[in-house]
Amino acid sequence: MGSIVLPGGKLFLLSPILFQGPCNSPIVKLQVSGNITAHTNSTKWVGCENNSWLYFSSVSGLIISGTGHINGQGASWWNIANPLHKVVKGTCDRPTAIRFNFCNDLQLNGVNLVDSPRNHISITFSKRVTISHITISAPEDSPNTDGIDISTSHQVHILDSTIQTGDDCIAINLGCSNINITGISCGPGHGISVGSLGVNGTFATVENINVAHCTLQGTQNGVRIKTWQGGMGFARFINFENINLTDVRNPIIIDQFYCNGAHDCGIKPNAVQVSHVTYMDVFGTTPSKIAINLNCSDNSTACTNLLFHQINITSALPQKQTLAACHNAHGQVGNSSLPPITCLKP
Ligand SMILES: *[C@@H]1O[C@H](CO)[C@@H](O)[C@H](O)[C@H]1NC(C)=O
Ligand SMILES: *[C@@H]1O[C@H](CO)[C@@H](O)[C@H](O)[C@H]1NC(C)=O
Ligand SMILES: *[C@@H]1O[C@H](CO)[C@@H](O)[C@H](O)[C@H]1NC(C)=O
Ligand SMILES: *[C@@H]1O[C@H](CO)[C@@H](O)[C@H](O)[C@H]1NC(C)=O
Ligand SMILES: *[C@@H]1O[C@H](CO)[C@@H](O)[C@H](O)[C@H]1NC(C)=O
Ligand SMILES: *[C@@H]1O[C@H](CO)[C@@H](O)[C@H](O)[C@H]1NC(C)=O
Ligand SMILES: *[C@@H]1O[C@H](CO)[C@@H](O)[C@H](O)[C@H]1NC(C)=O
Ligand SMILES: *[C@@H]1O[C@H](CO)[C@@H](O)[C@H](O)[C@H]1NC(C)=O
Ligand SMILES: *[C@@H]1O[C@H](CO)[C@@H](O)[C@H](O)[C@H]1NC(C)=O
């Protein structure tokens, strides 16, 4: 077995680094007992392969564990007006802190990630991944500092972790299936998202997603599905269960008009089809009037088989009511929902 040990009580200053497999050993261990930090001045960052700081590519059987702190020193990148950001063309352009690409049988346990320049963890083209007992933290106003982004990956379990950032807590993107998210505490940040899917008319699929026993506090969204107009493909068999929301601005949201501000997103006929989405035991408070926003595309098959059981989302403000809003949303309410979702079509 190959192993690398970063001993406790030490601090390691790392420039961007690529761990390129395949390795001869079927199991590779990286023990992070000490701390890792990046350069505090972004002009010192050179040589980012695919815009990543700590990059693992084609390393199977990788086990990273330990209680060390991994600090991406993002603050030096967050002032995006700073012309020095694009330090050396083709090397670093506000990187991801840790990227796993083609890493099957990956385990990441215990470590603490702090202040990534961009998203903290990116998982692509990987199978059988377990992430547990980690913490991620970055300021609420730090740009694009997603906690964990997953795409084109399967059998990913993320559990028992705390994620506080300026953007999505966890985002499940195109090409994902069999993803299980449990026991996650999010906030601040933008909540747990499926998508965004179907940008620029692309084809995207996501299926068999379970998000359960998660707590969101002070986040922009609770559980969100976001798709671009004009996209193709589907997001289906998605289960949100036992979700505890405190002061969450958009507790339950499906947004099929996602546009991320800057682009021209005129009405387009195609849509990524959202179906078989179950919300069970989603409860808590929101400062907003609209607690449930099902804003589906005008395409007739856009949102179908949405199911709601035991929803209870009340206003965080005294004496205020919450509401559900629907646009072309199809499904049914099981045993109870507060607010009532009378706008749902069968
Ligand atoms: C590692 O980082 C943590 C959190 O910042 C800190 O409490 C600890 O003292 C650091 N340890 C070393 C050896 O730098
Ligand atoms: C970062 O490095 C650049 C180039 O060497 C220098 O001009 C700048 O003052 C440094 N910034 C800080 C905060 O040290
Ligand atoms: C970097 O990204 C390109 C394009 O996605 C990919 O072909 C290449 O294998 C990646 N490099 C590594 C080291 O993974
Ligand atoms: C998800 O993980 C939980 C434990 O964290 C487990 O009980 C459950 O069966 C898993 N669900 C799926 C669909 O894999
Ligand atoms: C969509 O395509 C346009 C034109 O090719 C491009 O400028 C834009 O960056 C793309 N949008 C995204 C979010 O990739
Ligand atoms: C929901 O989360 C809040 C805030 O963390 C906590 O006080 C409350 O006990 C939780 N409720 C349940 C039923 O777990
Ligand atoms: C639904 O999306 C449309 C298009 O972006 C927007 O104008 C509308 O306000 C949204 N509806 C709700 C209730 O958020
Ligand atoms: C909904 O939650 C509120 C606040 O926690 C509670 O007082 C109320 O009894 C709950 N209603 C239902 C139907 O569970
Ligand atoms: C509501 O429906 C769910 C799912 O069918 C079920 O597990 C639960 O026992 C029901 N609750 C009540 C109070 O009927």
Coordinates of C-alpha atoms and ligand atoms in Angstrom, one line a residue:
M1 CA 0.0 0.0 0.0
G2 CA 1.3 3.5 -0.9
S3 CA 1.0 6.1 1.7
I4 CA 1.9 9.8 2.3
V5 CA 1.8 11.2 5.9
L6 CA 1.6 14.8 6.7
P7 CA 2.5 14.7 10.4
G8 CA 0.5 16.6 13.1
G9 CA 1.8 19.9 14.5
K10 CA 3.3 20.9 11.1
L11 CA 2.2 23.4 8.5
F12 CA 2.8 22.6 4.8
L13 CA 2.9 25.3 2.2
L14 CA 1.8 23.8 -1.1
S15 CA 1.8 25.2 -4.6
P16 CA -0.7 23.7 -7.1
I17 CA 0.1 20.0 -7.3
L18 CA -1.1 17.2 -9.6
F19 CA -1.2 13.6 -8.2
Q20 CA -1.5 11.7 -11.5
G21 CA -2.4 8.0 -11.4
P22 CA -2.9 5.2 -12.2
C23 CA -0.8 4.0 -9.2
N24 CA 0.7 0.5 -8.8
S25 CA -0.9 0.1 -5.4
P26 CA -4.7 -0.6 -5.3
I27 CA -4.9 1.5 -2.2
V28 CA -3.2 4.9 -1.7
K29 CA -3.4 6.6 1.7
L30 CA -2.9 10.2 2.4
Q31 CA -2.9 11.0 6.1
V32 CA -3.5 14.7 6.8
S33 CA -2.7 15.2 10.4
G34 CA -0.8 18.5 9.9
N35 CA -2.2 21.6 8.1
I36 CA -1.9 22.5 4.5
T37 CA -1.9 26.1 3.3
A38 CA -1.7 27.8 -0.1
H39 CA 0.2 30.9 -0.9
T40 CA -1.6 33.9 0.6
N41 CA -0.7 36.0 -2.5
S42 CA -2.5 34.8 -5.6
T43 CA 0.3 36.1 -7.8
K44 CA 2.5 33.2 -6.4
W45 CA 0.1 30.6 -7.8
V46 CA 1.5 29.0 -10.9
G47 CA 1.0 25.7 -12.7
C48 CA -2.6 24.8 -11.9
E49 CA -3.5 21.8 -14.0
N50 CA -7.1 22.2 -15.0
N51 CA -7.5 25.1 -12.6
S52 CA -7.0 23.1 -9.5
W53 CA -4.8 23.5 -6.4
L54 CA -4.7 19.8 -5.1
Y55 CA -5.6 17.7 -8.1
F56 CA -6.0 13.9 -8.0
S57 CA -6.5 12.4 -11.4
S58 CA -7.0 8.6 -12.0
V59 CA -6.0 7.6 -8.5
S60 CA -8.1 4.6 -7.6
G61 CA -8.5 3.4 -4.0
L62 CA -7.5 6.8 -2.6
I63 CA -8.1 7.2 1.2
I64 CA -7.6 10.7 2.6
S65 CA -8.1 11.1 6.3
G66 CA -7.0 13.1 9.2
T67 CA -8.1 16.2 11.1
G68 CA -5.8 18.7 9.4
H69 CA -6.9 22.1 8.1
I70 CA -6.5 22.7 4.4
N71 CA -6.6 26.4 3.7
G72 CA -6.9 27.6 0.1
Q73 CA -6.3 31.3 1.1
G74 CA -9.1 32.3 -1.1
A75 CA -9.3 35.9 0.0
S76 CA -6.5 36.9 -2.3
W77 CA -8.6 35.8 -5.2
W78 CA -12.1 37.0 -4.1
N79 CA -11.4 40.6 -5.1
I80 CA -12.3 39.7 -8.7
A81 CA -11.6 43.3 -9.8
N82 CA -7.9 42.6 -9.2
P83 CA -6.2 42.3 -12.6
L84 CA -3.6 40.0 -11.1
H85 CA -6.1 37.2 -10.8
K86 CA -5.3 35.7 -14.1
V87 CA -1.8 35.3 -12.9
V88 CA 0.0 33.3 -15.6
K89 CA -2.3 32.6 -18.5
G90 CA -3.1 29.0 -18.9
T91 CA -2.1 28.1 -15.4
C92 CA -4.2 29.5 -12.5
D93 CA -7.5 31.2 -13.0
R94 CA -9.2 31.2 -9.5
P95 CA -8.8 27.4 -8.9
T96 CA -10.8 24.7 -7.2
A97 CA -9.2 23.7 -4.0
I98 CA -9.4 19.9 -4.3
R99 CA -10.4 18.1 -7.5
F100 CA -10.9 14.4 -7.9
N101 CA -11.1 13.2 -11.5
F102 CA -11.5 9.5 -12.4
C103 CA -11.0 8.5 -8.8
N104 CA -13.0 5.3 -8.1
D105 CA -13.3 4.0 -4.6
L106 CA -12.4 7.3 -3.0
Q107 CA -12.8 8.0 0.7
L108 CA -12.3 11.4 2.2
N109 CA -12.8 11.6 6.0
G110 CA -12.3 14.1 8.7
V111 CA -10.4 16.9 7.1
N112 CA -11.3 20.6 7.4
L113 CA -11.4 22.8 4.3
V114 CA -11.2 26.5 4.6
D115 CA -11.4 29.4 2.1
S116 CA -11.1 27.9 -1.3
P117 CA -10.5 30.5 -4.1
R118 CA -13.5 28.9 -6.0
N119 CA -15.4 25.6 -5.2
H120 CA -13.9 23.5 -2.4
I121 CA -14.3 20.0 -3.7
S122 CA -15.0 18.9 -7.3
I123 CA -15.8 15.2 -8.1
T124 CA -15.9 14.2 -11.7
F125 CA -16.0 10.8 -13.5
S126 CA -15.7 8.9 -10.2
K127 CA -17.6 5.8 -8.7
R128 CA -18.0 4.6 -5.2
V129 CA -17.1 7.7 -3.3
T130 CA -17.6 8.3 0.4
I131 CA -17.1 11.6 2.1
S132 CA -17.7 11.8 5.8
H133 CA -17.1 14.0 8.8
I134 CA -15.6 16.8 7.0
T135 CA -16.1 20.6 7.5
I136 CA -15.9 23.2 4.9
S137 CA -16.0 26.9 5.7
A138 CA -15.7 30.2 3.7
P139 CA -17.4 33.5 4.3
E140 CA -21.0 34.0 3.2
D141 CA -20.0 36.7 0.7
S142 CA -17.1 34.8 -0.9
P143 CA -17.9 34.2 -4.7
N144 CA -18.5 30.8 -6.1
T145 CA -17.2 28.9 -3.1
D146 CA -19.4 25.9 -3.5
G147 CA -18.9 23.2 -0.9
I148 CA -19.0 20.0 -3.0
D149 CA -19.7 19.8 -6.7
I150 CA -20.4 16.4 -8.2
S151 CA -20.8 15.6 -11.9
T152 CA -20.6 12.5 -14.1
S153 CA -20.2 10.3 -11.0
H154 CA -22.1 7.4 -9.4
Q155 CA -22.6 5.8 -6.0
V156 CA -21.5 8.9 -4.1
H157 CA -22.3 9.1 -0.4
I158 CA -21.7 12.3 1.5
L159 CA -22.6 12.1 5.2
D160 CA -22.3 13.8 8.6
S161 CA -20.5 16.9 7.5
T162 CA -20.8 20.7 8.0
I163 CA -20.6 23.1 5.1
Q164 CA -20.7 26.9 5.4
T165 CA -19.9 28.8 2.3
G166 CA -20.8 31.7 -0.1
D167 CA -22.5 29.4 -2.7
D168 CA -24.1 26.0 -3.1
C169 CA -23.6 23.7 -0.1
I170 CA -23.7 20.6 -2.4
A171 CA -24.5 20.7 -6.1
I172 CA -25.4 17.6 -8.0
N173 CA -24.7 18.2 -11.7
L174 CA -25.1 16.5 -15.0
G175 CA -24.4 12.8 -15.4
C176 CA -24.9 11.8 -11.7
S177 CA -26.8 8.8 -10.5
N178 CA -27.1 7.0 -7.1
I179 CA -26.1 9.9 -4.9
N180 CA -26.9 9.8 -1.2
I181 CA -26.6 12.9 0.9
T182 CA -27.3 12.4 4.6
G183 CA -26.7 14.2 7.9
I184 CA -25.3 17.4 6.3
S185 CA -25.6 20.8 8.0
C186 CA -25.5 23.7 5.6
G187 CA -25.4 27.4 6.1
P188 CA -24.7 30.1 5.3
G189 CA -24.7 29.5 1.5
H190 CA -27.1 28.7 -1.3
G191 CA -28.4 25.3 -0.1
I192 CA -28.5 21.9 -1.7
S193 CA -29.0 21.9 -5.5
V194 CA -29.6 19.6 -8.3
G195 CA -28.2 21.4 -11.3
S196 CA -28.0 23.8 -12.9
L197 CA -28.8 21.5 -15.8
G198 CA -29.1 22.0 -19.6
V199 CA -27.1 25.2 -20.1
N200 CA -27.0 26.3 -23.7
G201 CA -29.3 23.6 -25.0
T202 CA -27.1 20.8 -23.6
F203 CA -28.4 17.3 -22.7
A204 CA -28.1 16.4 -19.0
T205 CA -29.3 13.6 -16.9
V206 CA -29.5 13.1 -13.1
E207 CA -31.3 10.3 -11.4
N208 CA -31.7 8.3 -8.1
I209 CA -30.8 11.1 -5.7
N210 CA -31.5 10.9 -2.0
V211 CA -31.1 13.9 0.3
A212 CA -32.1 13.0 3.9
H213 CA -31.7 14.2 7.5
C214 CA -30.1 17.5 6.5
T215 CA -30.3 20.8 8.3
L216 CA -30.2 24.2 6.5
Q217 CA -29.8 27.4 8.4
G218 CA -29.9 30.9 7.0
T219 CA -29.4 29.8 3.4
Q220 CA -30.6 31.4 0.2
N221 CA -32.3 28.1 -0.8
G222 CA -33.3 24.9 0.9
V223 CA -33.6 22.1 -1.6
R224 CA -33.4 23.4 -5.1
I225 CA -33.7 21.9 -8.6
K226 CA -32.5 24.4 -11.3
T227 CA -32.5 24.0 -15.1
W228 CA -31.9 26.3 -18.0
Q229 CA -34.5 26.9 -20.6
G230 CA -33.8 25.1 -23.9
G231 CA -31.9 22.2 -22.2
M232 CA -32.7 18.5 -22.8
G233 CA -32.6 15.3 -20.7
F234 CA -34.0 14.7 -17.2
A235 CA -33.7 15.0 -13.5
R236 CA -35.8 12.2 -11.9
F237 CA -36.3 9.9 -8.9
I238 CA -35.1 12.5 -6.4
N239 CA -36.1 12.2 -2.8
F240 CA -35.8 14.9 -0.2
E241 CA -36.6 13.6 3.3
N242 CA -36.4 15.0 6.8
I243 CA -35.1 18.4 5.9
N244 CA -34.9 20.9 8.7
L245 CA -34.9 24.5 7.6
T246 CA -34.3 27.6 9.7
D247 CA -34.7 31.0 8.2
V248 CA -34.3 29.7 4.6
R249 CA -35.3 32.2 1.9
N250 CA -36.5 29.7 -0.8
P251 CA -37.2 26.5 1.2
I252 CA -38.5 24.3 -1.7
I253 CA -37.8 25.5 -5.2
I254 CA -37.9 24.2 -8.7
D255 CA -36.6 26.8 -11.1
Q256 CA -36.8 25.9 -14.8
F257 CA -36.0 29.4 -15.8
Y258 CA -32.6 29.5 -14.1
C259 CA -30.5 32.1 -15.8
N260 CA -27.7 33.0 -13.4
G261 CA -28.1 36.7 -14.1
A262 CA -25.9 37.6 -17.0
H263 CA -27.2 35.7 -20.1
D264 CA -29.9 36.3 -22.6
C265 CA -32.4 33.6 -21.5
G266 CA -35.4 34.1 -23.7
I267 CA -38.4 31.6 -23.8
K268 CA -37.3 28.3 -25.4
P269 CA -39.6 25.3 -26.0
N270 CA -37.2 22.5 -24.7
A271 CA -36.7 21.7 -21.1
V272 CA -34.9 19.3 -18.9
Q273 CA -37.7 17.1 -17.6
V274 CA -38.1 17.0 -13.9
S275 CA -40.1 14.1 -12.6
H276 CA -40.7 11.8 -9.6
V277 CA -39.5 14.2 -7.0
T278 CA -40.7 13.4 -3.5
Y279 CA -40.6 15.9 -0.6
M280 CA -41.3 14.2 2.7
D281 CA -41.0 15.8 6.1
V282 CA -39.6 19.1 5.0
F283 CA -40.2 21.5 7.9
G284 CA -39.0 24.8 9.4
T285 CA -39.1 28.5 8.8
T286 CA -38.7 31.1 6.1
P287 CA -38.5 34.9 6.1
S288 CA -40.2 34.8 2.6
K289 CA -43.9 34.7 1.7
I290 CA -43.4 31.9 -0.9
A291 CA -42.2 28.8 0.9
I292 CA -42.8 26.5 -2.0
N293 CA -42.0 27.7 -5.5
L294 CA -42.6 25.3 -8.4
N295 CA -41.7 27.3 -11.4
C296 CA -41.7 24.9 -14.3
S297 CA -41.2 25.4 -18.0
D298 CA -44.2 25.8 -20.3
N299 CA -43.2 22.6 -21.9
S300 CA -46.1 20.2 -21.1
T301 CA -43.9 17.4 -19.7
A302 CA -41.6 19.7 -17.7
C303 CA -42.5 18.9 -14.1
T304 CA -44.5 15.8 -13.3
N305 CA -45.0 13.4 -10.5
L306 CA -44.0 15.8 -7.8
L307 CA -45.1 14.4 -4.4
F308 CA -45.4 16.1 -1.1
H309 CA -45.9 14.5 2.3
Q310 CA -45.9 16.2 5.7
I311 CA -44.6 19.6 4.7
N312 CA -44.6 22.3 7.4
I313 CA -42.9 25.5 6.5
T314 CA -44.0 28.5 8.6
S315 CA -43.1 32.1 8.5
A316 CA -40.1 33.3 10.5
L317 CA -41.9 36.6 11.0
P318 CA -44.7 36.9 13.5
Q319 CA -48.3 36.8 12.2
K320 CA -47.3 36.1 8.6
Q321 CA -48.5 33.3 6.4
T322 CA -46.5 31.3 3.9
L323 CA -47.7 30.4 0.4
A324 CA -47.0 27.9 -2.4
A325 CA -46.6 29.2 -6.0
C326 CA -46.8 26.9 -9.1
H327 CA -46.3 27.4 -12.8
N328 CA -47.2 24.3 -14.8
A329 CA -46.3 22.0 -11.9
H330 CA -47.9 18.5 -11.8
G331 CA -48.2 16.1 -8.9
Q332 CA -50.0 15.6 -5.7
V333 CA -50.0 16.2 -2.0
G334 CA -50.0 13.1 0.1
N335 CA -51.2 13.5 3.7
S336 CA -50.5 17.2 4.6
S337 CA -48.8 20.4 3.5
L338 CA -48.4 23.7 5.1
P339 CA -48.6 25.9 3.1
P340 CA -51.2 24.1 1.1
I341 CA -50.2 23.5 -2.5
T342 CA -53.6 24.0 -4.2
C343 CA -51.9 25.3 -7.3
L344 CA -50.5 21.8 -8.2
K345 CA -52.1 20.2 -11.2
P346 CA -52.8 16.5 -11.2
Ligands
LIG1 C1 -3.9 24.0 12.1 O1 -5.0 24.9 11.8 C2 -5.9 25.0 12.9 C3 -7.1 25.9 12.5 O2 -6.6 27.0 11.9 C4 -5.2 25.6 14.1 O3 -6.0 25.6 15.2 C5 -3.9 24.7 14.4 O4 -3.2 25.4 15.5 C6 -3.1 24.6 13.2 N1 -1.9 23.7 13.5 C7 -0.7 24.0 13.0 C8 0.3 23.0 13.4 O5 -0.5 24.9 12.3
LIG2 C1 1.4 40.1 -4.2 O1 2.4 40.0 -5.1 C2 2.5 41.0 -6.1 C3 3.5 40.7 -7.1 O2 4.7 40.3 -6.5 C4 2.7 42.3 -5.3 O3 2.7 43.4 -6.3 C5 1.6 42.5 -4.3 O4 1.9 43.7 -3.5 C6 1.5 41.3 -3.4 N1 0.3 41.5 -2.5 C7 0.4 41.3 -1.2 C8 -0.9 41.5 -0.5 O5 1.4 41.1 -0.6
LIG3 C1 -7.7 18.2 -17.7 O1 -8.9 18.3 -18.4 C2 -8.9 17.8 -19.7 C3 -10.3 18.2 -20.4 O2 -11.3 17.8 -19.6 C4 -8.7 16.3 -19.7 O3 -8.7 15.7 -21.0 C5 -7.4 16.0 -18.9 O4 -7.3 14.6 -18.8 C6 -7.4 16.7 -17.6 N1 -6.1 16.5 -17.0 C7 -5.9 15.7 -16.0 C8 -4.5 15.6 -15.4 O5 -6.8 15.0 -15.5
LIG4 C1 -28.2 6.6 2.3 O1 -27.4 6.6 3.5 C2 -28.1 6.2 4.7 C3 -27.1 6.2 5.8 O2 -26.4 7.5 5.9 C4 -28.6 4.8 4.5 O3 -29.4 4.5 5.7 C5 -29.6 4.8 3.3 O4 -30.0 3.4 3.1 C6 -28.8 5.2 2.1 N1 -29.8 5.4 1.0 C7 -29.6 5.0 -0.2 C8 -30.7 5.3 -1.2 O5 -28.5 4.6 -0.6
LIG5 C1 -23.4 29.6 -23.9 O1 -22.9 29.8 -25.2 C2 -22.5 31.1 -25.4 C3 -22.2 31.3 -26.9 O2 -21.5 30.2 -27.4 C4 -21.3 31.4 -24.6 O3 -20.8 32.7 -24.8 C5 -21.6 31.2 -23.1 O4 -20.5 31.4 -22.3 C6 -22.2 29.9 -22.9 N1 -22.8 29.9 -21.5 C7 -22.3 29.1 -20.6 C8 -22.9 29.4 -19.2 O5 -21.5 28.2 -20.8
LIG6 C1 -34.0 21.9 13.5 O1 -32.8 22.7 13.4 C2 -32.8 23.7 14.5 C3 -31.6 24.6 14.3 O2 -30.4 23.9 14.1 C4 -32.8 23.0 15.8 O3 -32.9 23.9 16.9 C5 -34.1 22.1 15.9 O4 -34.0 21.4 17.1 C6 -34.1 21.1 14.7 N1 -35.3 20.4 14.8 C7 -35.4 19.1 14.7 C8 -36.8 18.5 14.8 O5 -34.4 18.4 14.6
LIG7 C1 -40.8 32.1 -12.4 O1 -39.8 32.4 -13.4 C2 -40.1 33.5 -14.2 C3 -39.1 33.6 -15.3 O2 -37.8 33.7 -14.7 C4 -40.1 34.8 -13.3 O3 -40.5 35.9 -14.0 C5 -41.2 34.6 -12.2 O4 -41.1 35.6 -11.3 C6 -40.9 33.3 -11.4 N1 -42.0 33.0 -10.5 C7 -41.9 33.0 -9.2 C8 -43.1 32.7 -8.4 O5 -40.8 33.1 -8.7
LIG8 C1 -45.9 23.1 12.0 O1 -44.8 23.7 12.7 C2 -45.2 24.6 13.7 C3 -43.9 25.3 14.2 O2 -42.9 24.4 14.5 C4 -45.9 23.9 14.8 O3 -46.4 24.8 15.8 C5 -47.2 23.2 14.2 O4 -47.8 22.4 15.1 C6 -46.8 22.3 13.0 N1 -48.0 21.9 12.3 C7 -48.1 20.6 11.9 C8 -49.4 20.3 11.1 O5 -47.3 19.8 12.0
LIG9 C1 -48.0 10.5 5.7 O1 -47.5 9.8 4.5 C2 -46.2 9.1 4.7 C3 -45.8 8.5 3.4 O2 -46.9 7.8 2.8 C4 -46.4 8.1 5.8 O3 -45.1 7.5 6.0 C5 -46.8 8.7 7.1 O4 -47.0 7.8 8.1 C6 -48.1 9.5 6.9 N1 -48.4 10.3 8.1 C7 -49.6 10.4 8.6 C8 -49.7 11.2 9.8 O5 -50.5 9.8 8.1

